[in-house]
């Protein structure tokens, strides 16, 4: 530094114009950078969840996938890391992955090895599709095996073979199908059809309760407690159908329930409630706890899905601690 006096430096002729020119050029650079980041966000919309600093870091290290792993959790609900494969020479690959790791530690294998090559926004879009396809294939196998709950593998043993999210979804698919069938049998003249199914629901619930009374890993305990939470609500719905003397599957008492219907050819799940219907999105949520489902929750399901159908939004409002 040749001149340490600030006043002298700022008093040099043309200094003000030079600083103004620098500021204008900086604003042009910032505008161009924001436009560039917006282009990337439009290609991979989950980038909107990242700060500008984190997004720049991801784009700068896109060709070095291990360095972008810390930011995956900001882009996805559950996905926090990817497990890289070991190559034939014993070295760890820095491009090819085979397993997804959730924030809670749950791991799900991808249906095939996935290569993190190319532009970061392009391969993250492909990763999202690979995640959904992998969950579809696992759920398809779970549904196929669930047919033998009463013959070969009981439900309380079947659940240990699959990720928590797909256990819950598979259980809801079969609860919908079995309840629908019981109502059809009742409508056809079998007066005890729904009562027999209620007894089956209670038996399955008792089997899960016996499991949580024993030794379990933390992950399995969370999964089973979540399934118990869903089962209690499902059991209460069936009990309500009996007490209301529901006449058949087209009655409002059944149509107002959140139902999951499996489509075998496409491996899609149709989520229905009242006259609303949409496809299950297969977004991985990991092995998380579930809140107890109350009558308020059921009313929120109906209200919010009807809002979606009308292209509106919604937000529960009310006092704190009431289950919003």
Short mmCIF file of N, CA and C in Angstrom, two decimals, residues 16-177:
data_model
loop_
_atom_site.label_atom_id
_atom_site.label_comp_id
_atom_site.label_asym_id
_atom_site.label_seq_id
_atom_site.Cartn_x
_atom_site.Cartn_y
_atom_site.Cartn_z
N UNK A 16 -14.14 9.20 -7.91
CA UNK A 16 -15.59 9.06 -7.74
C UNK A 16 -16.21 8.40 -8.97
N UNK A 17 -15.79 8.86 -10.17
CA UNK A 17 -16.33 8.27 -11.40
C UNK A 17 -15.93 6.80 -11.52
N UNK A 18 -14.70 6.49 -11.09
CA UNK A 18 -14.25 5.09 -11.17
C UNK A 18 -15.08 4.20 -10.26
N UNK A 19 -15.37 4.69 -9.04
CA UNK A 19 -16.17 3.89 -8.10
C UNK A 19 -17.60 3.71 -8.61
N UNK A 20 -18.17 4.77 -9.20
CA UNK A 20 -19.51 4.66 -9.76
C UNK A 20 -19.55 3.63 -10.89
N UNK A 21 -18.49 3.66 -11.73
CA UNK A 21 -18.41 2.70 -12.83
C UNK A 21 -18.30 1.27 -12.32
N UNK A 22 -17.49 1.10 -11.26
CA UNK A 22 -17.36 -0.24 -10.65
C UNK A 22 -18.70 -0.72 -10.10
N UNK A 23 -19.43 0.19 -9.44
CA UNK A 23 -20.72 -0.19 -8.86
C UNK A 23 -21.71 -0.59 -9.95
N UNK A 24 -21.71 0.16 -11.05
CA UNK A 24 -22.62 -0.18 -12.16
C UNK A 24 -22.28 -1.54 -12.75
N UNK A 25 -20.97 -1.79 -12.92
CA UNK A 25 -20.56 -3.09 -13.48
C UNK A 25 -20.88 -4.23 -12.51
N UNK A 26 -20.77 -3.96 -11.20
CA UNK A 26 -21.10 -4.98 -10.20
C UNK A 26 -22.59 -5.31 -10.25
N UNK A 27 -23.43 -4.27 -10.42
CA UNK A 27 -24.87 -4.50 -10.52
C UNK A 27 -25.20 -5.32 -11.75
N UNK A 28 -24.50 -5.08 -12.87
CA UNK A 28 -24.71 -5.87 -14.09
C UNK A 28 -24.33 -7.32 -13.84
N UNK A 29 -23.20 -7.53 -13.13
CA UNK A 29 -22.75 -8.89 -12.82
C UNK A 29 -23.77 -9.62 -11.93
N UNK A 30 -24.27 -8.90 -10.91
CA UNK A 30 -25.25 -9.51 -10.00
C UNK A 30 -26.54 -9.85 -10.74
N UNK A 31 -26.98 -8.97 -11.62
CA UNK A 31 -28.19 -9.23 -12.39
C UNK A 31 -28.02 -10.45 -13.28
N UNK A 32 -26.87 -10.53 -13.93
CA UNK A 32 -26.59 -11.69 -14.79
C UNK A 32 -26.53 -12.97 -13.98
N UNK A 33 -25.93 -12.89 -12.78
CA UNK A 33 -25.86 -14.08 -11.92
C UNK A 33 -27.26 -14.53 -11.50
N UNK A 34 -28.11 -13.58 -11.11
CA UNK A 34 -29.47 -13.93 -10.70
C UNK A 34 -30.25 -14.56 -11.85
N UNK A 35 -30.05 -14.03 -13.06
CA UNK A 35 -30.73 -14.60 -14.24
C UNK A 35 -30.24 -16.02 -14.51
N UNK A 36 -28.93 -16.23 -14.32
CA UNK A 36 -28.36 -17.57 -14.52
C UNK A 36 -28.92 -18.55 -13.49
N UNK A 37 -29.00 -18.12 -12.22
CA UNK A 37 -29.54 -18.99 -11.17
C UNK A 37 -31.02 -19.28 -11.40
N UNK A 38 -31.76 -18.30 -11.91
CA UNK A 38 -33.19 -18.51 -12.20
C UNK A 38 -33.38 -19.56 -13.29
N UNK A 39 -32.48 -19.55 -14.27
CA UNK A 39 -32.56 -20.56 -15.34
C UNK A 39 -32.38 -21.95 -14.75
N UNK A 40 -31.40 -22.10 -13.85
CA UNK A 40 -31.15 -23.39 -13.21
C UNK A 40 -32.33 -23.81 -12.34
N UNK A 41 -32.96 -22.84 -11.66
CA UNK A 41 -34.11 -23.15 -10.79
C UNK A 41 -35.31 -23.64 -11.61
N UNK A 42 -35.47 -23.09 -12.81
CA UNK A 42 -36.58 -23.52 -13.65
C UNK A 42 -36.36 -24.95 -14.15
N UNK A 43 -35.11 -25.33 -14.34
CA UNK A 43 -34.81 -26.70 -14.78
C UNK A 43 -35.03 -27.69 -13.63
N UNK A 44 -34.58 -27.32 -12.43
CA UNK A 44 -34.73 -28.17 -11.24
C UNK A 44 -35.36 -27.32 -10.14
N UNK A 45 -36.70 -27.26 -10.07
CA UNK A 45 -37.38 -26.33 -9.16
C UNK A 45 -37.02 -26.48 -7.68
N UNK A 46 -36.52 -27.63 -7.27
CA UNK A 46 -36.15 -27.79 -5.85
C UNK A 46 -35.00 -26.87 -5.45
N UNK A 47 -34.31 -26.29 -6.43
CA UNK A 47 -33.26 -25.31 -6.12
C UNK A 47 -33.84 -24.08 -5.42
N UNK A 48 -35.17 -23.85 -5.55
CA UNK A 48 -35.78 -22.70 -4.87
C UNK A 48 -35.68 -22.84 -3.36
N UNK A 49 -35.49 -24.07 -2.85
CA UNK A 49 -35.38 -24.28 -1.41
C UNK A 49 -34.00 -23.88 -0.87
N UNK A 50 -33.04 -23.66 -1.76
CA UNK A 50 -31.66 -23.37 -1.35
C UNK A 50 -31.41 -21.86 -1.30
N UNK A 51 -30.49 -21.47 -0.44
CA UNK A 51 -30.04 -20.09 -0.44
C UNK A 51 -29.17 -19.87 -1.68
N UNK A 52 -28.95 -18.61 -2.03
CA UNK A 52 -28.14 -18.30 -3.21
C UNK A 52 -26.71 -18.81 -3.04
N UNK A 53 -26.18 -18.71 -1.82
CA UNK A 53 -24.81 -19.17 -1.56
C UNK A 53 -24.71 -20.68 -1.74
N UNK A 54 -25.69 -21.43 -1.18
CA UNK A 54 -25.68 -22.89 -1.29
C UNK A 54 -25.86 -23.31 -2.74
N UNK A 55 -26.71 -22.61 -3.48
CA UNK A 55 -26.95 -22.96 -4.88
C UNK A 55 -25.69 -22.73 -5.71
N UNK A 56 -25.02 -21.63 -5.47
CA UNK A 56 -23.76 -21.37 -6.20
C UNK A 56 -22.74 -22.44 -5.90
N UNK A 57 -22.67 -22.87 -4.65
CA UNK A 57 -21.72 -23.92 -4.26
C UNK A 57 -22.05 -25.24 -4.96
N UNK A 58 -23.36 -25.56 -5.04
CA UNK A 58 -23.77 -26.80 -5.72
C UNK A 58 -23.41 -26.75 -7.21
N UNK A 59 -23.70 -25.62 -7.84
CA UNK A 59 -23.40 -25.51 -9.27
C UNK A 59 -21.90 -25.55 -9.53
N UNK A 60 -21.13 -24.95 -8.63
CA UNK A 60 -19.67 -24.93 -8.81
C UNK A 60 -19.07 -26.32 -8.65
N UNK A 61 -19.70 -27.15 -7.80
CA UNK A 61 -19.16 -28.49 -7.52
C UNK A 61 -19.99 -29.61 -8.17
N UNK A 62 -20.76 -29.25 -9.19
CA UNK A 62 -21.62 -30.23 -9.82
C UNK A 62 -20.89 -31.43 -10.39
N UNK A 63 -19.66 -31.23 -10.83
CA UNK A 63 -18.88 -32.34 -11.39
C UNK A 63 -18.18 -33.16 -10.31
N UNK A 64 -18.34 -32.75 -9.05
CA UNK A 64 -17.75 -33.48 -7.92
C UNK A 64 -18.88 -33.83 -6.94
N UNK A 65 -19.70 -34.85 -7.27
CA UNK A 65 -20.90 -35.15 -6.49
C UNK A 65 -20.73 -35.27 -4.98
N UNK A 66 -19.64 -35.86 -4.46
CA UNK A 66 -19.52 -35.92 -2.99
C UNK A 66 -19.63 -34.57 -2.30
N UNK A 67 -19.24 -33.49 -3.00
CA UNK A 67 -19.27 -32.16 -2.38
C UNK A 67 -20.67 -31.56 -2.32
N UNK A 68 -21.61 -32.10 -3.11
CA UNK A 68 -22.97 -31.53 -3.08
C UNK A 68 -23.88 -32.32 -2.13
N UNK A 69 -23.39 -33.41 -1.56
CA UNK A 69 -24.21 -34.23 -0.66
C UNK A 69 -24.78 -33.44 0.53
N UNK A 70 -24.01 -32.51 1.13
CA UNK A 70 -24.57 -31.78 2.28
C UNK A 70 -25.82 -30.96 1.95
N UNK A 71 -26.05 -30.67 0.67
CA UNK A 71 -27.20 -29.84 0.29
C UNK A 71 -28.41 -30.66 -0.14
N UNK A 72 -28.27 -31.97 -0.27
CA UNK A 72 -29.40 -32.79 -0.72
C UNK A 72 -30.59 -32.68 0.22
N UNK A 73 -30.31 -32.59 1.53
CA UNK A 73 -31.39 -32.52 2.51
C UNK A 73 -32.25 -31.28 2.37
N UNK A 74 -31.71 -30.21 1.76
CA UNK A 74 -32.50 -29.00 1.54
C UNK A 74 -33.40 -29.14 0.31
N UNK A 75 -33.06 -30.06 -0.57
CA UNK A 75 -33.83 -30.24 -1.81
C UNK A 75 -34.91 -31.30 -1.66
N UNK A 76 -34.73 -32.24 -0.74
CA UNK A 76 -35.66 -33.36 -0.61
C UNK A 76 -36.19 -33.44 0.82
N UNK A 77 -37.39 -34.04 0.93
CA UNK A 77 -38.04 -34.16 2.23
C UNK A 77 -37.26 -35.10 3.15
N UNK A 78 -36.79 -36.22 2.59
CA UNK A 78 -36.11 -37.22 3.43
C UNK A 78 -34.67 -37.47 3.01
N UNK A 79 -34.41 -37.43 1.72
CA UNK A 79 -33.09 -37.80 1.20
C UNK A 79 -32.01 -36.88 1.74
N UNK A 80 -31.00 -37.47 2.40
CA UNK A 80 -29.92 -36.67 2.99
C UNK A 80 -28.56 -37.02 2.42
N UNK A 81 -28.44 -38.24 1.88
CA UNK A 81 -27.13 -38.68 1.39
C UNK A 81 -27.32 -39.82 0.39
N UNK A 82 -26.28 -40.11 -0.34
CA UNK A 82 -26.27 -41.23 -1.28
C UNK A 82 -25.03 -42.06 -1.00
N UNK A 83 -25.16 -43.37 -1.12
CA UNK A 83 -24.02 -44.25 -0.86
C UNK A 83 -23.34 -44.59 -2.19
N UNK A 84 -22.07 -44.25 -2.28
CA UNK A 84 -21.31 -44.51 -3.50
C UNK A 84 -20.84 -45.97 -3.52
N UNK A 85 -20.79 -46.54 -4.72
CA UNK A 85 -20.43 -47.96 -4.85
C UNK A 85 -18.91 -48.11 -4.83
N UNK A 86 -18.47 -49.31 -4.50
CA UNK A 86 -17.04 -49.63 -4.54
C UNK A 86 -16.73 -50.27 -5.90
N UNK A 87 -15.73 -49.75 -6.57
CA UNK A 87 -15.37 -50.23 -7.90
C UNK A 87 -14.60 -51.54 -7.80
N UNK A 88 -14.35 -52.17 -8.96
CA UNK A 88 -13.67 -53.47 -8.99
C UNK A 88 -12.24 -53.38 -8.46
N UNK A 89 -11.63 -52.20 -8.61
CA UNK A 89 -10.25 -52.04 -8.11
C UNK A 89 -10.20 -51.73 -6.61
N UNK A 90 -11.35 -51.73 -5.96
CA UNK A 90 -11.39 -51.50 -4.52
C UNK A 90 -11.59 -50.05 -4.12
N UNK A 91 -11.48 -49.12 -5.08
CA UNK A 91 -11.66 -47.70 -4.79
C UNK A 91 -13.15 -47.34 -4.77
N UNK A 92 -13.49 -46.32 -3.99
CA UNK A 92 -14.87 -45.84 -3.95
C UNK A 92 -15.13 -44.93 -5.15
N UNK A 93 -16.21 -45.18 -5.84
CA UNK A 93 -16.58 -44.33 -6.97
C UNK A 93 -17.03 -42.96 -6.45
N UNK A 94 -16.79 -41.91 -7.23
CA UNK A 94 -17.31 -40.59 -6.86
C UNK A 94 -18.42 -40.15 -7.81
N UNK A 95 -18.91 -41.09 -8.63
CA UNK A 95 -19.97 -40.77 -9.59
C UNK A 95 -21.17 -41.72 -9.50
N UNK A 96 -20.95 -42.98 -9.12
CA UNK A 96 -22.01 -44.00 -9.18
C UNK A 96 -22.50 -44.31 -7.77
N UNK A 97 -23.83 -44.28 -7.58
CA UNK A 97 -24.44 -44.56 -6.28
C UNK A 97 -25.45 -45.69 -6.43
N UNK A 98 -25.74 -46.37 -5.32
CA UNK A 98 -26.70 -47.48 -5.38
C UNK A 98 -27.73 -47.45 -4.24
N UNK A 99 -27.57 -46.54 -3.26
CA UNK A 99 -28.47 -46.53 -2.10
C UNK A 99 -28.77 -45.10 -1.66
N UNK A 100 -30.02 -44.86 -1.30
CA UNK A 100 -30.42 -43.57 -0.73
C UNK A 100 -30.42 -43.68 0.79
N UNK A 101 -29.97 -42.63 1.46
CA UNK A 101 -29.93 -42.59 2.92
C UNK A 101 -30.77 -41.41 3.39
N UNK A 102 -31.72 -41.69 4.29
CA UNK A 102 -32.63 -40.64 4.77
C UNK A 102 -32.02 -39.89 5.95
N UNK A 103 -32.65 -38.78 6.30
CA UNK A 103 -32.18 -37.97 7.43
C UNK A 103 -32.30 -38.74 8.74
N UNK A 104 -33.26 -39.67 8.81
CA UNK A 104 -33.43 -40.46 10.03
C UNK A 104 -32.59 -41.74 10.02
N UNK A 105 -31.80 -41.95 8.95
CA UNK A 105 -30.92 -43.11 8.88
C UNK A 105 -31.46 -44.28 8.07
N UNK A 106 -32.73 -44.25 7.70
CA UNK A 106 -33.29 -45.34 6.89
C UNK A 106 -32.60 -45.37 5.52
N UNK A 107 -32.39 -46.59 5.00
CA UNK A 107 -31.74 -46.75 3.71
C UNK A 107 -32.65 -47.50 2.75
N UNK A 108 -32.69 -47.04 1.51
CA UNK A 108 -33.47 -47.70 0.47
C UNK A 108 -32.58 -47.85 -0.76
N UNK A 109 -32.49 -49.07 -1.28
CA UNK A 109 -31.66 -49.33 -2.46
C UNK A 109 -32.36 -48.82 -3.71
N UNK A 110 -31.60 -48.20 -4.61
CA UNK A 110 -32.13 -47.80 -5.90
C UNK A 110 -32.32 -49.04 -6.77
N UNK A 111 -33.27 -49.00 -7.70
CA UNK A 111 -33.56 -50.19 -8.52
C UNK A 111 -32.39 -50.56 -9.43
N UNK A 112 -31.51 -49.60 -9.70
CA UNK A 112 -30.29 -49.87 -10.45
C UNK A 112 -29.26 -48.80 -10.10
N UNK A 113 -27.98 -49.11 -10.33
CA UNK A 113 -26.93 -48.13 -10.03
C UNK A 113 -27.19 -46.85 -10.82
N UNK A 114 -26.96 -45.73 -10.15
CA UNK A 114 -27.26 -44.43 -10.74
C UNK A 114 -25.98 -43.62 -10.89
N UNK A 115 -25.80 -43.01 -12.08
CA UNK A 115 -24.58 -42.24 -12.36
C UNK A 115 -24.85 -40.75 -12.23
N UNK A 116 -24.06 -40.08 -11.41
CA UNK A 116 -24.18 -38.62 -11.20
C UNK A 116 -23.24 -37.91 -12.16
N UNK A 117 -23.59 -37.89 -13.44
CA UNK A 117 -22.75 -37.28 -14.46
C UNK A 117 -23.55 -36.25 -15.24
N UNK A 118 -22.82 -35.26 -15.76
CA UNK A 118 -23.48 -34.20 -16.51
C UNK A 118 -23.70 -32.98 -15.62
N UNK A 119 -24.60 -32.11 -16.04
CA UNK A 119 -24.91 -30.91 -15.26
C UNK A 119 -25.70 -31.31 -14.01
N UNK A 120 -25.45 -30.61 -12.90
CA UNK A 120 -26.02 -31.01 -11.61
C UNK A 120 -27.55 -30.99 -11.65
N UNK A 121 -28.16 -29.99 -12.27
CA UNK A 121 -29.62 -29.92 -12.30
C UNK A 121 -30.21 -31.05 -13.14
N UNK A 122 -29.48 -31.50 -14.16
CA UNK A 122 -29.96 -32.59 -15.02
C UNK A 122 -29.93 -33.92 -14.28
N UNK A 123 -28.80 -34.21 -13.61
CA UNK A 123 -28.74 -35.52 -12.94
C UNK A 123 -29.56 -35.55 -11.65
N UNK A 124 -29.84 -34.39 -11.05
CA UNK A 124 -30.75 -34.39 -9.89
C UNK A 124 -32.20 -34.66 -10.33
N UNK A 125 -32.58 -34.15 -11.50
CA UNK A 125 -33.90 -34.49 -12.05
C UNK A 125 -34.00 -35.99 -12.31
N UNK A 126 -32.93 -36.57 -12.86
CA UNK A 126 -32.93 -38.01 -13.12
C UNK A 126 -32.92 -38.80 -11.81
N UNK A 127 -32.24 -38.27 -10.80
CA UNK A 127 -32.23 -38.92 -9.49
C UNK A 127 -33.63 -38.95 -8.88
N UNK A 128 -34.38 -37.85 -9.03
CA UNK A 128 -35.75 -37.79 -8.52
C UNK A 128 -36.61 -38.87 -9.17
N UNK A 129 -36.47 -39.01 -10.49
CA UNK A 129 -37.24 -40.04 -11.20
C UNK A 129 -36.80 -41.44 -10.76
N UNK A 130 -35.50 -41.62 -10.54
CA UNK A 130 -35.00 -42.92 -10.09
C UNK A 130 -35.52 -43.25 -8.70
N UNK A 131 -35.59 -42.24 -7.82
CA UNK A 131 -36.15 -42.42 -6.47
C UNK A 131 -37.59 -42.91 -6.56
N UNK A 132 -38.39 -42.26 -7.38
CA UNK A 132 -39.80 -42.62 -7.51
C UNK A 132 -39.97 -44.01 -8.11
N UNK A 133 -39.18 -44.31 -9.12
CA UNK A 133 -39.28 -45.63 -9.76
C UNK A 133 -38.89 -46.73 -8.79
N UNK A 134 -37.85 -46.48 -7.99
CA UNK A 134 -37.40 -47.48 -7.00
C UNK A 134 -38.50 -47.75 -5.98
N UNK A 135 -39.15 -46.69 -5.49
CA UNK A 135 -40.23 -46.86 -4.52
C UNK A 135 -41.42 -47.58 -5.15
N UNK A 136 -41.70 -47.30 -6.42
CA UNK A 136 -42.79 -47.99 -7.12
C UNK A 136 -42.54 -49.49 -7.16
N UNK A 137 -41.31 -49.86 -7.53
CA UNK A 137 -40.98 -51.29 -7.67
C UNK A 137 -41.06 -51.99 -6.32
N UNK A 138 -40.56 -51.34 -5.26
CA UNK A 138 -40.60 -51.95 -3.93
C UNK A 138 -42.05 -52.09 -3.45
N UNK A 139 -42.87 -51.05 -3.69
CA UNK A 139 -44.28 -51.12 -3.27
C UNK A 139 -45.01 -52.22 -4.04
N UNK A 140 -44.68 -52.37 -5.32
CA UNK A 140 -45.31 -53.43 -6.12
C UNK A 140 -45.01 -54.80 -5.52
N UNK A 141 -43.75 -55.02 -5.10
CA UNK A 141 -43.38 -56.29 -4.48
C UNK A 141 -44.08 -56.45 -3.13
N UNK A 142 -44.17 -55.35 -2.36
CA UNK A 142 -44.83 -55.41 -1.05
C UNK A 142 -46.30 -55.79 -1.20
N UNK A 143 -46.98 -55.19 -2.18
CA UNK A 143 -48.40 -55.48 -2.41
C UNK A 143 -48.58 -56.93 -2.86
N UNK A 144 -47.66 -57.38 -3.69
CA UNK A 144 -47.74 -58.77 -4.18
C UNK A 144 -47.58 -59.77 -3.04
N UNK A 145 -46.65 -59.47 -2.12
CA UNK A 145 -46.43 -60.37 -0.98
C UNK A 145 -47.55 -60.24 0.06
N UNK A 146 -48.17 -59.08 0.14
CA UNK A 146 -49.21 -58.85 1.15
C UNK A 146 -50.45 -59.70 0.91
N UNK A 147 -50.61 -60.19 -0.31
CA UNK A 147 -51.76 -61.07 -0.61
C UNK A 147 -51.74 -62.30 0.28
N UNK A 148 -50.54 -62.70 0.73
CA UNK A 148 -50.40 -63.93 1.53
C UNK A 148 -50.36 -63.67 3.03
N UNK A 149 -50.87 -62.52 3.48
CA UNK A 149 -50.86 -62.20 4.91
C UNK A 149 -51.51 -63.31 5.74
N UNK A 150 -52.62 -63.82 5.28
CA UNK A 150 -53.37 -64.80 6.06
C UNK A 150 -52.95 -66.24 5.75
N UNK A 151 -51.99 -66.42 4.82
CA UNK A 151 -51.61 -67.78 4.40
C UNK A 151 -50.16 -68.09 4.76
N UNK A 152 -49.26 -67.25 4.28
CA UNK A 152 -47.83 -67.55 4.40
C UNK A 152 -47.13 -66.65 5.41
N UNK A 153 -46.95 -65.37 5.05
CA UNK A 153 -46.24 -64.42 5.91
C UNK A 153 -47.23 -63.45 6.55
N UNK A 154 -47.46 -63.54 7.86
CA UNK A 154 -48.39 -62.61 8.53
C UNK A 154 -47.92 -61.17 8.38
N UNK A 155 -48.86 -60.25 8.49
CA UNK A 155 -48.54 -58.84 8.27
C UNK A 155 -47.48 -58.34 9.24
N UNK A 156 -47.51 -58.82 10.51
CA UNK A 156 -46.55 -58.33 11.50
C UNK A 156 -45.13 -58.87 11.25
N UNK A 157 -44.98 -59.82 10.33
CA UNK A 157 -43.65 -60.25 9.89
C UNK A 157 -43.29 -59.61 8.55
N UNK A 158 -44.30 -59.46 7.69
CA UNK A 158 -44.11 -58.85 6.36
C UNK A 158 -43.52 -57.45 6.46
N UNK A 159 -43.91 -56.69 7.47
CA UNK A 159 -43.52 -55.28 7.55
C UNK A 159 -42.02 -55.09 7.73
N UNK A 160 -41.31 -56.11 8.24
CA UNK A 160 -39.87 -55.96 8.45
C UNK A 160 -39.08 -55.98 7.14
N UNK A 161 -39.71 -56.38 6.05
CA UNK A 161 -39.02 -56.55 4.77
C UNK A 161 -39.03 -55.31 3.89
N UNK A 162 -39.71 -54.26 4.33
CA UNK A 162 -39.90 -53.10 3.45
C UNK A 162 -39.71 -51.79 4.22
N UNK A 163 -39.38 -50.70 3.49
CA UNK A 163 -39.25 -49.38 4.14
C UNK A 163 -40.57 -48.94 4.78
N UNK A 164 -40.47 -48.10 5.80
CA UNK A 164 -41.65 -47.70 6.58
C UNK A 164 -42.74 -47.08 5.72
N UNK A 165 -42.37 -46.16 4.83
CA UNK A 165 -43.36 -45.47 4.01
C UNK A 165 -44.17 -46.45 3.18
N UNK A 166 -43.50 -47.45 2.63
CA UNK A 166 -44.18 -48.40 1.74
C UNK A 166 -45.00 -49.42 2.55
N UNK A 167 -44.59 -49.69 3.79
CA UNK A 167 -45.42 -50.53 4.67
C UNK A 167 -46.74 -49.84 4.95
N UNK A 168 -46.67 -48.54 5.29
CA UNK A 168 -47.89 -47.80 5.59
C UNK A 168 -48.78 -47.68 4.37
N UNK A 169 -48.17 -47.39 3.21
CA UNK A 169 -48.96 -47.25 1.99
C UNK A 169 -49.59 -48.58 1.60
N UNK A 170 -48.80 -49.68 1.68
CA UNK A 170 -49.33 -51.00 1.37
C UNK A 170 -50.47 -51.39 2.30
N UNK A 171 -50.31 -51.08 3.58
CA UNK A 171 -51.36 -51.40 4.55
C UNK A 171 -52.63 -50.62 4.25
N UNK A 172 -52.50 -49.35 3.84
CA UNK A 172 -53.66 -48.54 3.50
C UNK A 172 -54.35 -49.05 2.22
N UNK A 173 -53.55 -49.52 1.27
CA UNK A 173 -54.12 -50.07 0.04
C UNK A 173 -54.99 -51.29 0.36
N UNK A 174 -54.48 -52.18 1.22
CA UNK A 174 -55.24 -53.40 1.53
C UNK A 174 -56.41 -53.10 2.46
N UNK A 175 -56.25 -52.13 3.35
CA UNK A 175 -57.39 -51.75 4.19
C UNK A 175 -58.54 -51.22 3.33
N UNK A 176 -58.19 -50.37 2.34
CA UNK A 176 -59.22 -49.84 1.42
C UNK A 176 -59.91 -50.98 0.67
N UNK A 177 -59.10 -51.89 0.12
CA UNK A 177 -59.66 -52.99 -0.68
C UNK A 177 -60.53 -53.92 0.18
#
